[in-house]
Amino acid sequence: MKQVLFTDLDGTLLDLYDYSYDAALPVLKTLKRRKVPVVFCTAKTSAENEYYRKELGIEDPFIVDNGGAIFIPENYFSFSFECKKRGNYCVVELGASYKELRKALKEIKEETGFKITGFGDMTAEEVAADANLNVEKAKLAKEKEYNESFIFDEPKEKEVILFDKIKDKGFAVTHGGRYYNIHGKNADKGKAVKILTELFKREYGEVKTIGVGDSMNDIPMLKAVEQPALVKNKKGAWLDISLPNLYKAQNEGPEGWVEVVRRFIL
Ligand SMILES: [Mg+2]
């Protein structure tokens, strides 16, 4: 049976702090040889996804901006389906536009006085320093289309007010390992995974889906796959959720990722 791997990037396939992935390289090679699709499912932008696809030699579809859109390489599937043509990709858009998201955040800032700093408020140099990226990668991280990442510099208990405000304005919020994200309410990793799974099924008949993540924004993805798995975070703990069939890797980040792939795919 065709297996499809959906994977988060930051804190999962990539180390949360230095974005390294060396531990995963041999296994990625094997997946490629065995033609197991490796679908990035991440808060990262399409520009950042392109970077890592090239680095890791991955040519499969990818889900950007926390489920804001699915990018499918042209002719990847043998049939045609509804999508927007963009460069060499067929794009299925689920999310709200960056402009709308920026506007909502600005309004919330004005209404509450909360210290909110979005990527759009920061220079590439500032994003680089904060996210521990080089300036080139920070530029890619700023090319957001269906999601805005932001720093919420307020006590944890004010999170509830922030979340309510975002919901009132018709948008959704997720918290990744490092940043909060505001996005369209139809944009979620789970929906994107389901749409893509249907396309894989049309192509291959039955497929088995495996999903790996590390934090809150991965929950919809983990719920949408047959075999969900968590890697440990930097505190050496797992995200506090219970899902049927959830596998918890003993290791953190890329090492945990390797463990999951070895156990369920190789
Ligand atoms: Mg993550």
GROMACS .gro file of C-alpha atoms and ligand atoms in nm:
model
  267
    1MET     CA    1   0.000   0.000   0.000
    2LYS     CA    2   0.119   0.351  -0.082
    3GLN     CA    3   0.239   0.533   0.228
    4VAL     CA    4   0.238   0.911   0.252
    5LEU     CA    5   0.431   1.100   0.516
    6PHE     CA    6   0.305   1.439   0.629
    7THR     CA    7   0.562   1.624   0.833
    8ASP     CA    8   0.595   1.947   1.023
    9LEU     CA    9   0.929   2.125   0.977
   10ASP     CA   10   1.028   2.347   1.273
   11GLY     CA   11   1.100   2.141   1.581
   12THR     CA   12   1.020   1.819   1.394
   13LEU     CA   13   1.217   1.753   1.076
   14LEU     CA   14   1.428   2.061   1.152
   15ASP     CA   15   1.584   2.139   1.487
   16LEU     CA   16   1.382   2.413   1.657
   17TYR     CA   17   1.686   2.627   1.737
   18ASP     CA   18   1.936   2.585   1.458
   19TYR     CA   19   1.712   2.432   1.186
   20SER     CA   20   1.955   2.146   1.130
   21TYR     CA   21   1.834   1.821   0.974
   22ASP     CA   22   2.151   1.614   0.941
   23ALA     CA   23   2.011   1.329   1.149
   24ALA     CA   24   1.728   1.285   0.899
   25LEU     CA   25   1.931   1.278   0.576
   26PRO     CA   26   1.997   0.903   0.543
   27VAL     CA   27   1.630   0.823   0.610
   28LEU     CA   28   1.513   1.091   0.365
   29LYS     CA   29   1.729   0.926   0.101
   30THR     CA   30   1.565   0.590   0.165
   31LEU     CA   31   1.216   0.743   0.151
   32LYS     CA   32   1.303   0.897  -0.183
   33ARG     CA   33   1.434   0.569  -0.319
   34ARG     CA   34   1.117   0.392  -0.206
   35LYS     CA   35   0.903   0.669  -0.357
   36VAL     CA   36   0.732   0.754  -0.028
   37PRO     CA   37   0.598   1.110  -0.065
   38VAL     CA   38   0.732   1.345   0.202
   39VAL     CA   39   0.480   1.626   0.233
   40PHE     CA   40   0.593   1.929   0.430
   41CYS     CA   41   0.305   2.058   0.637
   42THR     CA   42   0.426   2.373   0.803
   43ALA     CA   43   0.374   2.733   0.910
   44LYS     CA   44   0.660   2.822   0.679
   45THR     CA   45   0.606   3.022   0.359
   46SER     CA   46   0.616   2.880   0.009
   47ALA     CA   47   0.952   3.055  -0.040
   48GLU     CA   48   1.095   2.876   0.267
   49ASN     CA   49   0.942   2.547   0.156
   50GLU     CA   50   1.115   2.588  -0.181
   51TYR     CA   51   1.444   2.635  -0.001
   52TYR     CA   52   1.411   2.314   0.201
   53ARG     CA   53   1.271   2.114  -0.091
   54LYS     CA   54   1.587   2.199  -0.281
   55GLU     CA   55   1.815   2.135   0.017
   56LEU     CA   56   1.658   1.798   0.093
   57GLY     CA   57   1.583   1.696  -0.266
   58ILE     CA   58   1.209   1.662  -0.206
   59GLU     CA   59   0.978   1.693  -0.505
   60ASP     CA   60   0.641   1.618  -0.345
   61PRO     CA   61   0.348   1.854  -0.277
   62PHE     CA   62   0.371   2.080   0.026
   63ILE     CA   63   0.137   2.264   0.260
   64VAL     CA   64   0.238   2.620   0.346
   65ASP     CA   65   0.142   2.893   0.591
   66ASN     CA   66  -0.021   2.656   0.841
   67GLY     CA   67  -0.260   2.507   0.588
   68GLY     CA   68  -0.319   2.830   0.396
   69ALA     CA   69  -0.247   2.664   0.064
   70ILE     CA   70  -0.137   2.338  -0.093
   71PHE     CA   71   0.129   2.354  -0.361
   72ILE     CA   72   0.129   2.060  -0.600
   73PRO     CA   73   0.397   2.030  -0.867
   74GLU     CA   74   0.253   2.036  -1.217
   75ASN     CA   75   0.178   1.688  -1.352
   76TYR     CA   76   0.247   1.531  -1.011
   77PHE     CA   77  -0.087   1.357  -1.032
   78SER     CA   78  -0.201   1.196  -1.355
   79PHE     CA   79  -0.544   1.365  -1.344
   80SER     CA   80  -0.644   1.728  -1.337
   81PHE     CA   81  -0.830   1.898  -1.054
   82GLU     CA   82  -0.940   2.244  -0.956
   83CYS     CA   83  -0.653   2.474  -0.864
   84LYS     CA   84  -0.481   2.800  -0.940
   85LYS     CA   85  -0.180   2.778  -1.169
   86ARG     CA   86   0.126   2.945  -1.023
   87GLY     CA   87   0.463   2.894  -1.185
   88ASN     CA   88   0.523   2.521  -1.198
   89TYR     CA   89   0.261   2.454  -0.935
   90CYS     CA   90  -0.106   2.390  -0.913
   91VAL     CA   91  -0.216   2.569  -0.594
   92VAL     CA   92  -0.521   2.492  -0.383
   93GLU     CA   93  -0.588   2.799  -0.167
   94LEU     CA   94  -0.766   2.763   0.166
   95GLY     CA   95  -0.653   3.067   0.362
   96ALA     CA   96  -0.723   3.436   0.396
   97SER     CA   97  -0.493   3.687   0.232
   98TYR     CA   98  -0.194   3.834   0.411
   99LYS     CA   99  -0.341   4.184   0.373
  100GLU     CA  100  -0.660   4.089   0.559
  101LEU     CA  101  -0.462   3.918   0.835
  102ARG     CA  102  -0.236   4.217   0.884
  103LYS     CA  103  -0.538   4.443   0.906
  104ALA     CA  104  -0.702   4.228   1.176
  105LEU     CA  105  -0.384   4.221   1.385
  106LYS     CA  106  -0.354   4.598   1.362
  107GLU     CA  107  -0.712   4.639   1.481
  108ILE     CA  108  -0.655   4.404   1.775
  109LYS     CA  109  -0.347   4.598   1.872
  110GLU     CA  110  -0.543   4.922   1.870
  111GLU     CA  111  -0.839   4.775   2.059
  112THR     CA  112  -0.637   4.607   2.335
  113GLY     CA  113  -0.302   4.783   2.353
  114PHE     CA  114  -0.135   4.440   2.346
  115LYS     CA  115   0.229   4.425   2.247
  116ILE     CA  116   0.199   4.238   1.920
  117THR     CA  117   0.480   4.237   1.666
  118GLY     CA  118   0.420   4.068   1.334
  119PHE     CA  119   0.680   3.964   1.081
  120GLY     CA  120   0.540   4.242   0.865
  121ASP     CA  121   0.640   4.495   1.134
  122MET     CA  122   0.996   4.369   1.141
  123THR     CA  123   1.285   4.415   0.902
  124ALA     CA  124   1.453   4.106   0.760
  125GLU     CA  125   1.744   4.177   0.998
  126GLU     CA  126   1.510   4.183   1.298
  127VAL     CA  127   1.339   3.860   1.194
  128ALA     CA  128   1.684   3.707   1.141
  129ALA     CA  129   1.796   3.798   1.494
  130ASP     CA  130   1.472   3.687   1.659
  131ALA     CA  131   1.424   3.362   1.472
  132ASN     CA  132   1.794   3.276   1.466
  133LEU     CA  133   1.800   3.276   1.086
  134ASN     CA  134   2.044   3.433   0.847
  135VAL     CA  135   1.915   3.741   0.666
  136GLU     CA  136   1.859   3.552   0.342
  137LYS     CA  137   1.636   3.297   0.516
  138ALA     CA  138   1.461   3.573   0.710
  139LYS     CA  139   1.366   3.733   0.380
  140LEU     CA  140   1.206   3.404   0.272
  141ALA     CA  141   1.026   3.383   0.608
  142LYS     CA  142   0.878   3.728   0.552
  143GLU     CA  143   0.720   3.629   0.220
  144LYS     CA  144   0.395   3.530   0.386
  145GLU     CA  145   0.083   3.488   0.177
  146TYR     CA  146  -0.184   3.317   0.390
  147ASN     CA  147  -0.052   3.355   0.744
  148GLU     CA  148   0.108   3.612   0.970
  149SER     CA  149   0.344   3.506   1.247
  150PHE     CA  150   0.375   3.733   1.545
  151ILE     CA  151   0.528   3.776   1.887
  152PHE     CA  152   0.276   3.823   2.167
  153ASP     CA  153   0.469   3.999   2.441
  154GLU     CA  154   0.205   3.978   2.715
  155PRO     CA  155   0.142   3.753   3.016
  156LYS     CA  156   0.014   3.406   2.927
  157GLU     CA  157  -0.330   3.472   3.086
  158LYS     CA  158  -0.402   3.742   2.828
  159GLU     CA  159  -0.380   3.481   2.555
  160VAL     CA  160  -0.752   3.406   2.599
  161ILE     CA  161  -0.846   3.765   2.514
  162LEU     CA  162  -0.620   3.757   2.211
  163PHE     CA  163  -0.769   3.428   2.091
  164ASP     CA  164  -1.126   3.559   2.135
  165LYS     CA  165  -1.048   3.878   1.945
  166ILE     CA  166  -0.901   3.683   1.655
  167LYS     CA  167  -1.204   3.455   1.647
  168ASP     CA  168  -1.445   3.752   1.662
  169LYS     CA  169  -1.282   3.895   1.354
  170GLY     CA  170  -1.342   3.571   1.167
  171PHE     CA  171  -0.989   3.435   1.172
  172ALA     CA  172  -0.807   3.154   1.348
  173VAL     CA  173  -0.496   3.139   1.561
  174THR     CA  174  -0.235   2.874   1.626
  175HIS     CA  175   0.074   2.865   1.840
  176GLY     CA  176   0.379   2.699   1.691
  177GLY     CA  177   0.700   2.632   1.879
  178ARG     CA  178   0.817   2.990   1.855
  179TYR     CA  179   0.547   3.223   1.722
  180TYR     CA  180   0.174   3.277   1.724
  181ASN     CA  181   0.007   3.265   1.385
  182ILE     CA  182  -0.310   3.427   1.259
  183HIS     CA  183  -0.471   3.276   0.951
  184GLY     CA  184  -0.800   3.223   0.772
  185LYS     CA  185  -1.042   2.995   0.956
  186ASN     CA  186  -1.054   2.757   0.662
  187ALA     CA  187  -0.680   2.733   0.661
  188ASP     CA  188  -0.575   2.448   0.878
  189LYS     CA  189  -0.320   2.179   0.838
  190GLY     CA  190  -0.588   1.914   0.887
  191LYS     CA  191  -0.807   2.031   0.601
  192ALA     CA  192  -0.508   2.056   0.372
  193VAL     CA  193  -0.395   1.705   0.470
  194LYS     CA  194  -0.743   1.567   0.396
  195ILE     CA  195  -0.762   1.730   0.053
  196LEU     CA  196  -0.419   1.605  -0.039
  197THR     CA  197  -0.493   1.257   0.095
  198GLU     CA  198  -0.797   1.240  -0.136
  199LEU     CA  199  -0.575   1.329  -0.432
  200PHE     CA  200  -0.324   1.061  -0.336
  201LYS     CA  201  -0.611   0.811  -0.308
  202ARG     CA  202  -0.736   0.903  -0.653
  203GLU     CA  203  -0.389   0.832  -0.785
  204TYR     CA  204  -0.292   0.522  -0.588
  205GLY     CA  205  -0.613   0.370  -0.451
  206GLU     CA  206  -0.570   0.297  -0.082
  207VAL     CA  207  -0.302   0.496   0.096
  208LYS     CA  208  -0.170   0.492   0.451
  209THR     CA  209  -0.102   0.835   0.600
  210ILE     CA  210   0.151   0.907   0.873
  211GLY     CA  211   0.187   1.249   1.035
  212VAL     CA  212   0.469   1.382   1.254
  213GLY     CA  213   0.468   1.703   1.454
  214ASP     CA  214   0.576   1.863   1.780
  215SER     CA  215   0.336   2.140   1.880
  216MET     CA  216  -0.016   2.280   1.900
  217ASN     CA  217  -0.036   2.385   1.537
  218ASP     CA  218   0.018   2.022   1.437
  219ILE     CA  219  -0.292   1.889   1.611
  220PRO     CA  220  -0.523   1.923   1.305
  221MET     CA  221  -0.267   1.742   1.092
  222LEU     CA  222  -0.225   1.466   1.351
  223LYS     CA  223  -0.603   1.423   1.368
  224ALA     CA  224  -0.624   1.392   0.990
  225VAL     CA  225  -0.379   1.104   0.948
  226GLU     CA  226  -0.408   0.735   1.026
  227GLN     CA  227  -0.086   0.719   1.222
  228PRO     CA  228  -0.013   1.035   1.421
  229ALA     CA  229   0.324   1.076   1.593
  230LEU     CA  230   0.486   1.333   1.817
  231VAL     CA  231   0.852   1.408   1.867
  232LYS     CA  232   0.975   1.550   2.197
  233ASN     CA  233   1.022   1.924   2.227
  234LYS     CA  234   1.326   2.108   2.361
  235LYS     CA  235   1.204   2.059   2.716
  236GLY     CA  236   1.225   1.684   2.661
  237ALA     CA  237   0.847   1.653   2.680
  238TRP     CA  238   0.565   1.584   2.439
  239LEU     CA  239   0.281   1.813   2.352
  240ASP     CA  240   0.006   1.745   2.602
  241ILE     CA  241  -0.262   1.581   2.388
  242SER     CA  242  -0.422   1.243   2.369
  243LEU     CA  243  -0.524   1.104   2.033
  244PRO     CA  244  -0.619   0.750   1.946
  245ASN     CA  245  -0.320   0.560   1.817
  246LEU     CA  246  -0.074   0.844   1.894
  247TYR     CA  247   0.290   0.737   1.892
  248LYS     CA  248   0.533   0.933   2.108
  249ALA     CA  249   0.894   0.924   1.994
  250GLN     CA  250   1.166   0.896   2.257
  251ASN     CA  251   1.380   1.161   2.094
  252GLU     CA  252   1.335   1.528   2.012
  253GLY     CA  253   1.325   1.702   1.671
  254PRO     CA  254   1.496   1.531   1.375
  255GLU     CA  255   1.614   1.234   1.586
  256GLY     CA  256   1.257   1.168   1.695
  257TRP     CA  257   1.145   1.209   1.334
  258VAL     CA  258   1.389   0.939   1.222
  259GLU     CA  259   1.254   0.711   1.493
  260VAL     CA  260   0.896   0.758   1.367
  261VAL     CA  261   0.986   0.696   1.003
  262ARG     CA  262   1.187   0.384   1.091
  263ARG     CA  263   0.903   0.246   1.301
  264PHE     CA  264   0.613   0.308   1.065
  265ILE     CA  265   0.753   0.329   0.715
  266LEU     CA  266   1.093   0.163   0.677
  267MG      MG  267   0.677   2.258   1.483
   0.00000   0.00000   0.00000
